[in-house]
Short mmCIF file of C-alpha atoms in Angstrom, two decimals:
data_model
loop_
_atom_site.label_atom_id
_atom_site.label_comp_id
_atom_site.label_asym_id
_atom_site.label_seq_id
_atom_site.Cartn_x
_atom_site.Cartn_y
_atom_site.Cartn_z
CA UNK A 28 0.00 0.00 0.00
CA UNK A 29 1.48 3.13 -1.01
CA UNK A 30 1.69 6.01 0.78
CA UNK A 31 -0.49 9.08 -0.34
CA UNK A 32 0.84 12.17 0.08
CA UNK A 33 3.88 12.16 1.92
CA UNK A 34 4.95 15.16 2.54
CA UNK A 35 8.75 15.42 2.41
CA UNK A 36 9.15 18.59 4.23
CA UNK A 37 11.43 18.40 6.71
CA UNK A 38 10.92 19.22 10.75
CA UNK A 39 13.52 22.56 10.04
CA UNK A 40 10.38 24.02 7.15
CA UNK A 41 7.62 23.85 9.22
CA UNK A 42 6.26 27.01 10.77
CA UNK A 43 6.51 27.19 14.67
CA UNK A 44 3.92 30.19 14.78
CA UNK A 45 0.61 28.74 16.01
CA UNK A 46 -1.39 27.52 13.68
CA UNK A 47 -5.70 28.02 13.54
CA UNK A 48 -6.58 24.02 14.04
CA UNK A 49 -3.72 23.85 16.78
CA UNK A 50 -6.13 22.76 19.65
CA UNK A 51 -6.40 19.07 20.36
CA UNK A 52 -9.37 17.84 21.75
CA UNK A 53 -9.93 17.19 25.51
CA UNK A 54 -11.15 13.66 24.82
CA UNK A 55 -8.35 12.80 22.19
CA UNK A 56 -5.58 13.82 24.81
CA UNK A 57 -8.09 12.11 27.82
CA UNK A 58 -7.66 8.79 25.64
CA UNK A 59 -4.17 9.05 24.73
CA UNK A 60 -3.46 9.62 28.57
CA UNK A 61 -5.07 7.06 29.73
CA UNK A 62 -3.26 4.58 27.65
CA UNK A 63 -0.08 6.25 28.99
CA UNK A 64 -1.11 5.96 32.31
CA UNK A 65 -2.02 2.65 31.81
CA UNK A 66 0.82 1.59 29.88
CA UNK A 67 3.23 2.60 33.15
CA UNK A 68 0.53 0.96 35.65
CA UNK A 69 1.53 -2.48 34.04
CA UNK A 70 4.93 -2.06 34.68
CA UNK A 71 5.25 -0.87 38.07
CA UNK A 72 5.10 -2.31 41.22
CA UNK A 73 3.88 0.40 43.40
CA UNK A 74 1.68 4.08 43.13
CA UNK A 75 5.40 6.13 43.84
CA UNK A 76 7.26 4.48 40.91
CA UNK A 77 3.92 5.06 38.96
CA UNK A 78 4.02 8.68 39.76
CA UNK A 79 7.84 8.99 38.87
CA UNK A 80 7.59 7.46 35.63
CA UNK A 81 4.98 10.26 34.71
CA UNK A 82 7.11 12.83 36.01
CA UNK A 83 10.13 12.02 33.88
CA UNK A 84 7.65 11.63 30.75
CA UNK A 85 6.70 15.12 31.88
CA UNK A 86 10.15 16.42 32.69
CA UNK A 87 10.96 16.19 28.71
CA UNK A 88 7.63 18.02 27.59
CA UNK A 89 9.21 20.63 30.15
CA UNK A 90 12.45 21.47 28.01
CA UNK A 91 10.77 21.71 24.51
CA UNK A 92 7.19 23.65 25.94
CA UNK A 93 9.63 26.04 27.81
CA UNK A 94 12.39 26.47 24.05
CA UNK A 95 8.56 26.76 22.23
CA UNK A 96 6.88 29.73 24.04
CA UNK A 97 10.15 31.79 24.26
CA UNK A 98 10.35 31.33 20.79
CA UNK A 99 6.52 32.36 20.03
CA UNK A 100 6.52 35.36 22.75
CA UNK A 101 9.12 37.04 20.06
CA UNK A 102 10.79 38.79 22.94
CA UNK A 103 14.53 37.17 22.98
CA UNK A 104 14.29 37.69 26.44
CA UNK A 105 14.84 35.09 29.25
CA UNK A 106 13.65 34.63 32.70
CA UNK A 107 16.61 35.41 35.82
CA UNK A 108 14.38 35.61 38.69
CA UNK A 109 12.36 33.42 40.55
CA UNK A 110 9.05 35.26 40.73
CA UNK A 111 9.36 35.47 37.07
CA UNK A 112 9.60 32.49 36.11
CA UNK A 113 6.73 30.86 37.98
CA UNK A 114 4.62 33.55 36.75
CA UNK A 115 5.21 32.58 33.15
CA UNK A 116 4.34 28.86 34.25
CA UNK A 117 1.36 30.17 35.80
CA UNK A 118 0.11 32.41 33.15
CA UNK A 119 1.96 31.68 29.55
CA UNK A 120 2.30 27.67 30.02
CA UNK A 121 -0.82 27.17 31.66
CA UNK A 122 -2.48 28.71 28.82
CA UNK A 123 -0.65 27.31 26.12
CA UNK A 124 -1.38 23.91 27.67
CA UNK A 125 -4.79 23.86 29.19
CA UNK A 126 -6.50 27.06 27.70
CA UNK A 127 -6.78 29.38 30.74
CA UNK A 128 -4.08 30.65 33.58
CA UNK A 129 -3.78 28.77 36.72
CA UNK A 130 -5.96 29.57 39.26
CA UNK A 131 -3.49 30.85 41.94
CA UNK A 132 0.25 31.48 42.57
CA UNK A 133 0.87 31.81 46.13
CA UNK A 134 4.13 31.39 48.57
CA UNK A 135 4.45 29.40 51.24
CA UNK A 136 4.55 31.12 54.37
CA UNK A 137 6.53 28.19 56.87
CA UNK A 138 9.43 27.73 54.11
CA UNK A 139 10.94 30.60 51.84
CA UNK A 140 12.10 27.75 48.87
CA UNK A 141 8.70 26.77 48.26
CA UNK A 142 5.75 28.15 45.86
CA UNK A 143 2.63 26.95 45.06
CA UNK A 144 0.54 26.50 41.78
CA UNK A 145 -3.45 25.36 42.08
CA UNK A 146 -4.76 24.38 39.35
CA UNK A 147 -9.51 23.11 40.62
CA UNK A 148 -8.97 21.01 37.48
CA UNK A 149 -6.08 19.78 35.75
CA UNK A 150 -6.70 17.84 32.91
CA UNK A 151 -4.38 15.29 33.42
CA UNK A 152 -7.24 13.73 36.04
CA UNK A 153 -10.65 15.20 34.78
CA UNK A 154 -11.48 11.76 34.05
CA UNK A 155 -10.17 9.70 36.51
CA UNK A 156 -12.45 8.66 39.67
CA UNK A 157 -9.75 7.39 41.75
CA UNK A 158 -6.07 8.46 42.57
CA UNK A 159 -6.70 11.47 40.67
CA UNK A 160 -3.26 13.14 42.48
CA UNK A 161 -0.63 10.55 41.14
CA UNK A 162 -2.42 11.21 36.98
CA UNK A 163 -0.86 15.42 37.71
CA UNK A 164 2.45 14.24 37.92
CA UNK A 165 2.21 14.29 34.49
CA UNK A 166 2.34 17.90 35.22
CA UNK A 167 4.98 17.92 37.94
CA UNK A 168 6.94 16.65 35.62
CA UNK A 169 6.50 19.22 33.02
CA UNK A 170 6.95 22.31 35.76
CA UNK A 171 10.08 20.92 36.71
CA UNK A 172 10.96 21.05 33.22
CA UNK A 173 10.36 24.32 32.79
CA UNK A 174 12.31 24.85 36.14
CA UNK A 175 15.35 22.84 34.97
CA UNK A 176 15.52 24.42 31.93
CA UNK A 177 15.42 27.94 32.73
CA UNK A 178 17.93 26.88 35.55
CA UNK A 179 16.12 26.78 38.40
CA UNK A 180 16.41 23.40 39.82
CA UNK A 181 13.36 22.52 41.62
CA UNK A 182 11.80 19.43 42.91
CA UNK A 183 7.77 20.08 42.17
CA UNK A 184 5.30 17.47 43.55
CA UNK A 185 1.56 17.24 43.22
CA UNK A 186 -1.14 17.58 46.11
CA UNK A 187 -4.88 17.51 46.82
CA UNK A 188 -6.76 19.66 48.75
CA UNK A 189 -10.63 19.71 49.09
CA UNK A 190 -11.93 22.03 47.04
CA UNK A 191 -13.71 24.71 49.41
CA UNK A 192 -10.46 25.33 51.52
CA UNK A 193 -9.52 28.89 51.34
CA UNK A 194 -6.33 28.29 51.37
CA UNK A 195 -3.14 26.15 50.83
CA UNK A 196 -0.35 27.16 53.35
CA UNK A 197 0.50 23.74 54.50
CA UNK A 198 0.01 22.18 51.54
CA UNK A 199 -1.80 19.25 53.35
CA UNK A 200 -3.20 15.92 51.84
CA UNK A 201 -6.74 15.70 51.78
CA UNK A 202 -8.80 13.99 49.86
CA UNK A 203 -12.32 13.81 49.91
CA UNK A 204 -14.47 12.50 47.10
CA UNK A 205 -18.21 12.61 47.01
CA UNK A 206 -20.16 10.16 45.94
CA UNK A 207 -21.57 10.62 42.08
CA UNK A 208 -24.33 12.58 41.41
CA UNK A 209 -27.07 11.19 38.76
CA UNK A 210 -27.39 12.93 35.63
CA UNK A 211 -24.96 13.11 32.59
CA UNK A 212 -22.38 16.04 33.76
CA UNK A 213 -19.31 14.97 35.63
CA UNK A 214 -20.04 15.36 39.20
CA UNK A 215 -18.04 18.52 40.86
CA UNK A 216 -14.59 17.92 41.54
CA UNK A 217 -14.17 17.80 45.12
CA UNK A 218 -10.17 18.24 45.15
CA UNK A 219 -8.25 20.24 43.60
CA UNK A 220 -4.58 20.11 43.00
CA UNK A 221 -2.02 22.13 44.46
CA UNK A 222 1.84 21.63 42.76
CA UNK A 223 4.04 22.16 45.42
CA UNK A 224 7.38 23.83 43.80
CA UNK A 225 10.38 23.29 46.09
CA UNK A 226 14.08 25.48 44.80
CA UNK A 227 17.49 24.33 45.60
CA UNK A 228 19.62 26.33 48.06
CA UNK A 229 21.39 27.46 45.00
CA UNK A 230 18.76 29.05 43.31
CA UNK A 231 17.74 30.92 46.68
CA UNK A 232 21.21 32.01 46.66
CA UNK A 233 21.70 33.53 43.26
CA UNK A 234 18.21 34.77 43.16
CA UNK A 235 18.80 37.12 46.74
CA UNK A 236 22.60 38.12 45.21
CA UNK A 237 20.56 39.32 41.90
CA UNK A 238 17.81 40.90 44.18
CA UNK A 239 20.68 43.21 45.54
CA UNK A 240 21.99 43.81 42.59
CA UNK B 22 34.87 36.12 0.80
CA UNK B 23 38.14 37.12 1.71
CA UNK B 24 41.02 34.40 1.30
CA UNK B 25 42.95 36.01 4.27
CA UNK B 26 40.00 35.51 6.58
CA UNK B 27 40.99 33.06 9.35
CA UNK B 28 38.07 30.42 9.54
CA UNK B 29 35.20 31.37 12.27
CA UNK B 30 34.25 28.82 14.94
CA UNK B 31 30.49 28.64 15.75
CA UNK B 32 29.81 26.08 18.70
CA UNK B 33 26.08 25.30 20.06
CA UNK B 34 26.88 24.42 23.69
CA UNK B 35 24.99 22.55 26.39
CA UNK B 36 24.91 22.11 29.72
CA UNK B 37 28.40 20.00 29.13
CA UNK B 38 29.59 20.01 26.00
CA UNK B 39 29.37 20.76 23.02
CA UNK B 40 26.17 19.95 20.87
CA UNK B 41 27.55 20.68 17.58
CA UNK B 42 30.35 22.83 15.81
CA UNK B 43 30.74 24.00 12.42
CA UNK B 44 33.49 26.27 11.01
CA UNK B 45 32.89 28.80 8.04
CA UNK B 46 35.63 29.74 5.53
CA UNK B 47 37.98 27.15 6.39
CA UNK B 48 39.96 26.32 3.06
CA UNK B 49 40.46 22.87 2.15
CA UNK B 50 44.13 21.40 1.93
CA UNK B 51 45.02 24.14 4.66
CA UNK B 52 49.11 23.57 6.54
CA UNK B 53 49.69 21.65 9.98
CA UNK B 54 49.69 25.32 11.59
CA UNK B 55 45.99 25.29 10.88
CA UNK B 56 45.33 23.14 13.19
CA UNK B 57 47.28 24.51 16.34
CA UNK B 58 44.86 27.47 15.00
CA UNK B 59 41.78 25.69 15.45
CA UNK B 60 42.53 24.06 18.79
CA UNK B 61 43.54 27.84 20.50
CA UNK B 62 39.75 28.69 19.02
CA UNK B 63 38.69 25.85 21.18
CA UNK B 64 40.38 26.88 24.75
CA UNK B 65 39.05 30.42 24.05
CA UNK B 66 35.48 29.48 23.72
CA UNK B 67 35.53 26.95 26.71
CA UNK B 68 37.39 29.95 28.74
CA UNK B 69 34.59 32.47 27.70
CA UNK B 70 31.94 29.79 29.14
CA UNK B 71 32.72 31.04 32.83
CA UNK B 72 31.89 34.82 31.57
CA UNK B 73 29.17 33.38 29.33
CA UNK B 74 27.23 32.30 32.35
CA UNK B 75 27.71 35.15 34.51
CA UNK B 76 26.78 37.27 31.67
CA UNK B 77 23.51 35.33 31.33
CA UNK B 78 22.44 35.61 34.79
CA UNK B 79 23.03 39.65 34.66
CA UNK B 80 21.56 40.46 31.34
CA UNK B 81 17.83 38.91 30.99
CA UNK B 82 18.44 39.24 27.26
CA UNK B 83 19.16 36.15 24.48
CA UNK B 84 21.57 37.88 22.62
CA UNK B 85 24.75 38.62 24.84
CA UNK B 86 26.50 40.50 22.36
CA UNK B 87 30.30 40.22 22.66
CA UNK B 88 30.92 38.48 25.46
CA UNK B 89 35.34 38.05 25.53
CA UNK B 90 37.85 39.14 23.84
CA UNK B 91 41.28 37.27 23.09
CA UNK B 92 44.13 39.23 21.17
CA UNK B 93 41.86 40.52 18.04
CA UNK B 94 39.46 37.79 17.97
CA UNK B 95 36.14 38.06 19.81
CA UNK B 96 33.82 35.85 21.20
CA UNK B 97 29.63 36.52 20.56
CA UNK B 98 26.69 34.19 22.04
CA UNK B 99 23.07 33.99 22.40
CA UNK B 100 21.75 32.09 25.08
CA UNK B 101 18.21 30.63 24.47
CA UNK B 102 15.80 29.74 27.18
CA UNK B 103 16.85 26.60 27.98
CA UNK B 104 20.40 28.18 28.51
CA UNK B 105 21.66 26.61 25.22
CA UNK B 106 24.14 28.68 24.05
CA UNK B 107 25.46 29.62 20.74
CA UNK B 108 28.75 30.87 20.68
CA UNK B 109 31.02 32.10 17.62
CA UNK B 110 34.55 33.02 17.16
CA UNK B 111 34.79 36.45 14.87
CA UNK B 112 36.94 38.76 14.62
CA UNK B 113 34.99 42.22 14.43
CA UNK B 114 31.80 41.53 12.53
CA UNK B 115 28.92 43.65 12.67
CA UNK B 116 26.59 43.29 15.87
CA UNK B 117 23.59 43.65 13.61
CA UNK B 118 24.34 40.80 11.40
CA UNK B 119 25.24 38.83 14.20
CA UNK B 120 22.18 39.54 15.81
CA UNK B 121 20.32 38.62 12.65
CA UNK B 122 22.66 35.46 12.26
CA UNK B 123 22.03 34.30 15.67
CA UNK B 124 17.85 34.60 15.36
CA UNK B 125 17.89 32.45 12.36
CA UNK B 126 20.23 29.48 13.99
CA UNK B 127 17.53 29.86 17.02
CA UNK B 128 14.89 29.27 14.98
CA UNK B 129 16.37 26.70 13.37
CA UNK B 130 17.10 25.04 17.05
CA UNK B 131 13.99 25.42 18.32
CA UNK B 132 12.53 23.83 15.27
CA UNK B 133 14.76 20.86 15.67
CA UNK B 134 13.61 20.33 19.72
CA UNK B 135 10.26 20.33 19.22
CA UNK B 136 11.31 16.10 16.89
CA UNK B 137 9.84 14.29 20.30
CA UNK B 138 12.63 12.08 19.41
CA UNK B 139 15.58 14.39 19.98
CA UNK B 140 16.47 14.50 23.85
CA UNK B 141 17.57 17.92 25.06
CA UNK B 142 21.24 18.34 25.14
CA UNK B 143 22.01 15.71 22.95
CA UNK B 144 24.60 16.27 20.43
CA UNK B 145 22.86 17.70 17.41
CA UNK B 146 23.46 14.93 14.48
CA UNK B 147 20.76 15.83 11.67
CA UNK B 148 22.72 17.03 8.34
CA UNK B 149 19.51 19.18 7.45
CA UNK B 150 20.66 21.56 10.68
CA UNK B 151 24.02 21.31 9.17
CA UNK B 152 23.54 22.35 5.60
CA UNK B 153 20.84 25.30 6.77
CA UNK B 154 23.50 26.69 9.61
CA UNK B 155 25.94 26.60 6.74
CA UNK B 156 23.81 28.09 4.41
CA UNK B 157 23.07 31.07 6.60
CA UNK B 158 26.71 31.15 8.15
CA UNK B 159 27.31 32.22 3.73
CA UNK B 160 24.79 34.65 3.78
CA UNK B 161 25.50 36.71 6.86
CA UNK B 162 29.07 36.17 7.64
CA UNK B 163 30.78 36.20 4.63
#
């Protein structure tokens, strides 16, 4: 059977501007993460080693979302600060990947190396009904990335908190599921996740010497 | 292009080593002192790495301009996002072109990360990336 159409233009011709029909479909990616998910369930032994295979799958996406967006924002500028560089996670990657900002960006106030991103629904566990918190670290993994890349080593891990807590400080697991509701809509989420972003010393370090620059 | 013109080095370095390295205008069939040449072009771009990296935390911009300077010869880079940086070994071109030169070899990099198949900071082995970094190394620096 031959091939129709092949179209022999190479990776270095095609445009890296964003095209119209550049949105992929919630289910498509829902199906095609499943069967990731699923493929690294059958090969692990325990939920950790499940959520650290997604995190290194994630961890490349990182590198080539984080060379992609600097490209498209024109600006051949990078990121040297902290604060700036979670705030283009929060705003530019979130909405490149998911279609809106995430919800918050907060600090913790018990340790100075550690931010927080909270995302009511990542998509990474829309579907799931159990374990939802191991699916996002998928996402972990692509945050630290980001982190990595620009140079900020990081170690980011993903948490659940019901969703009508105010707020995050401690970061605490809790998870509460209700039971479904009848009817055809999903039933509310009733956790949402919070990724926990954790800098080395180093960073810390370099970041306060730039501060008082 | 100018027969006189010692050969420029342009490296694209990682976070270790270097990713790939070209070098424009070298003549074929060149003498043994060539080569002591090329290897001093070597130990001044991995000394200008140090400075490179300071320079990159200071300055939030890509394109670092001249970054060291070694007898008459000077040493530009552009450091991308993912603090890939692309170095090159002139002596006195104009910033403008440079500027222009680098932009084009970043697009072309960024077009060749986003192969799911190519692992960052890998050495960079396609001969497509070769040929086009030639190509524009003819057009804007010779």
């Amino acid at each position: 059977m031959s091939r129709q159409s092949s179209s022999n233009v190479s990776i270095l011709d095609r445009p890296l501007t964003r095209g119209r029909s550049d949105h992929v479909s919630l289910s498509a990616f829902s199906l095609l993460y499943s069967e990731l998910v699923q493929y690294h369930q059958n090969r692990v032994s325990s939920i950790s080693e499940l959520e650290r295979r997604l995190e290194s799958s994630g961890y490349d996406v990182g590198f080539k979302v984080l060379e992609l967006l600097a490209f498209r924002s024109r600006e051949t500028k990078r990121e040297t600060r902290i604060m700036s560089i979670l705030q283009f996670i929060s705003t530019s990657v979130w909405k490149h990947l998911f279609g809106k900002g995430a919800d918050s960006l907060e600090r913790s106030i018990d340790n100075a190396d550690e931010y927080m991103i909270f995302d009511n629904n990542p998509i990474t566990s829309t579907f799931l009904s159990s374990h939802q918190i191991s699916a996002d670290a998928y996402i972990s993994g692509i945050i630290a990335g980001i982190c990595e890349g620009a140079g900020f080593t990081a170690r980011v891990t993903a948490h659940s908190l019901a969703a009508d807590e105010g707020d995050g400080g401690t970061g605490s697991t809790v998870g509460g599921r209700g039971a479904m509701e009848s009817g055809f809509s999903l039933p509310r989420r009733k956790d949402k996740a919070v990724f926990l972003v954790k800098f080395s010393e180093k960073v810390l370090e370099r970041d306060a010497a730039l501060a008082n620059r | 292009m100018s027969a006189q013109q010692a050969p420029l080095l342009f490296l694209v370095v990682g976070r270790n080593e270097p990713l790939y390295c070209a070098e424009f205008g070298k003549t074929p069939g060149t003498p043994a002192t060539a080569q002591t040449i090329s290897r001093q072009q070597y130990i001044i771009m991995h000394s200008a790495l140090d400075l490179v990296d300071k320079c990159a935390w200071v300055d939030g911009n890509m394109y670092l301009r001249n970054v060291d300077q070694y007898n008459h010869q000077q040493v530009s880079t552009f450091v991308t996002a993912c603090h890939v940086k692309f170095m090159l070994l002139h002596t006195g071109k104009n910033d403008e072109t440079l500027r222009v030169f680098f932009n084009e070899i970043y697009e072309l990099y960024t077009k060749l990360s986003m192969n799911p198949f190519y692992k960052f900071d890998t050495p960079i082995t396609s001969k497509q990336f070769d040929a086009r970094v030639k190509a524009a190394a003819r057009r804007y620096l010779s």
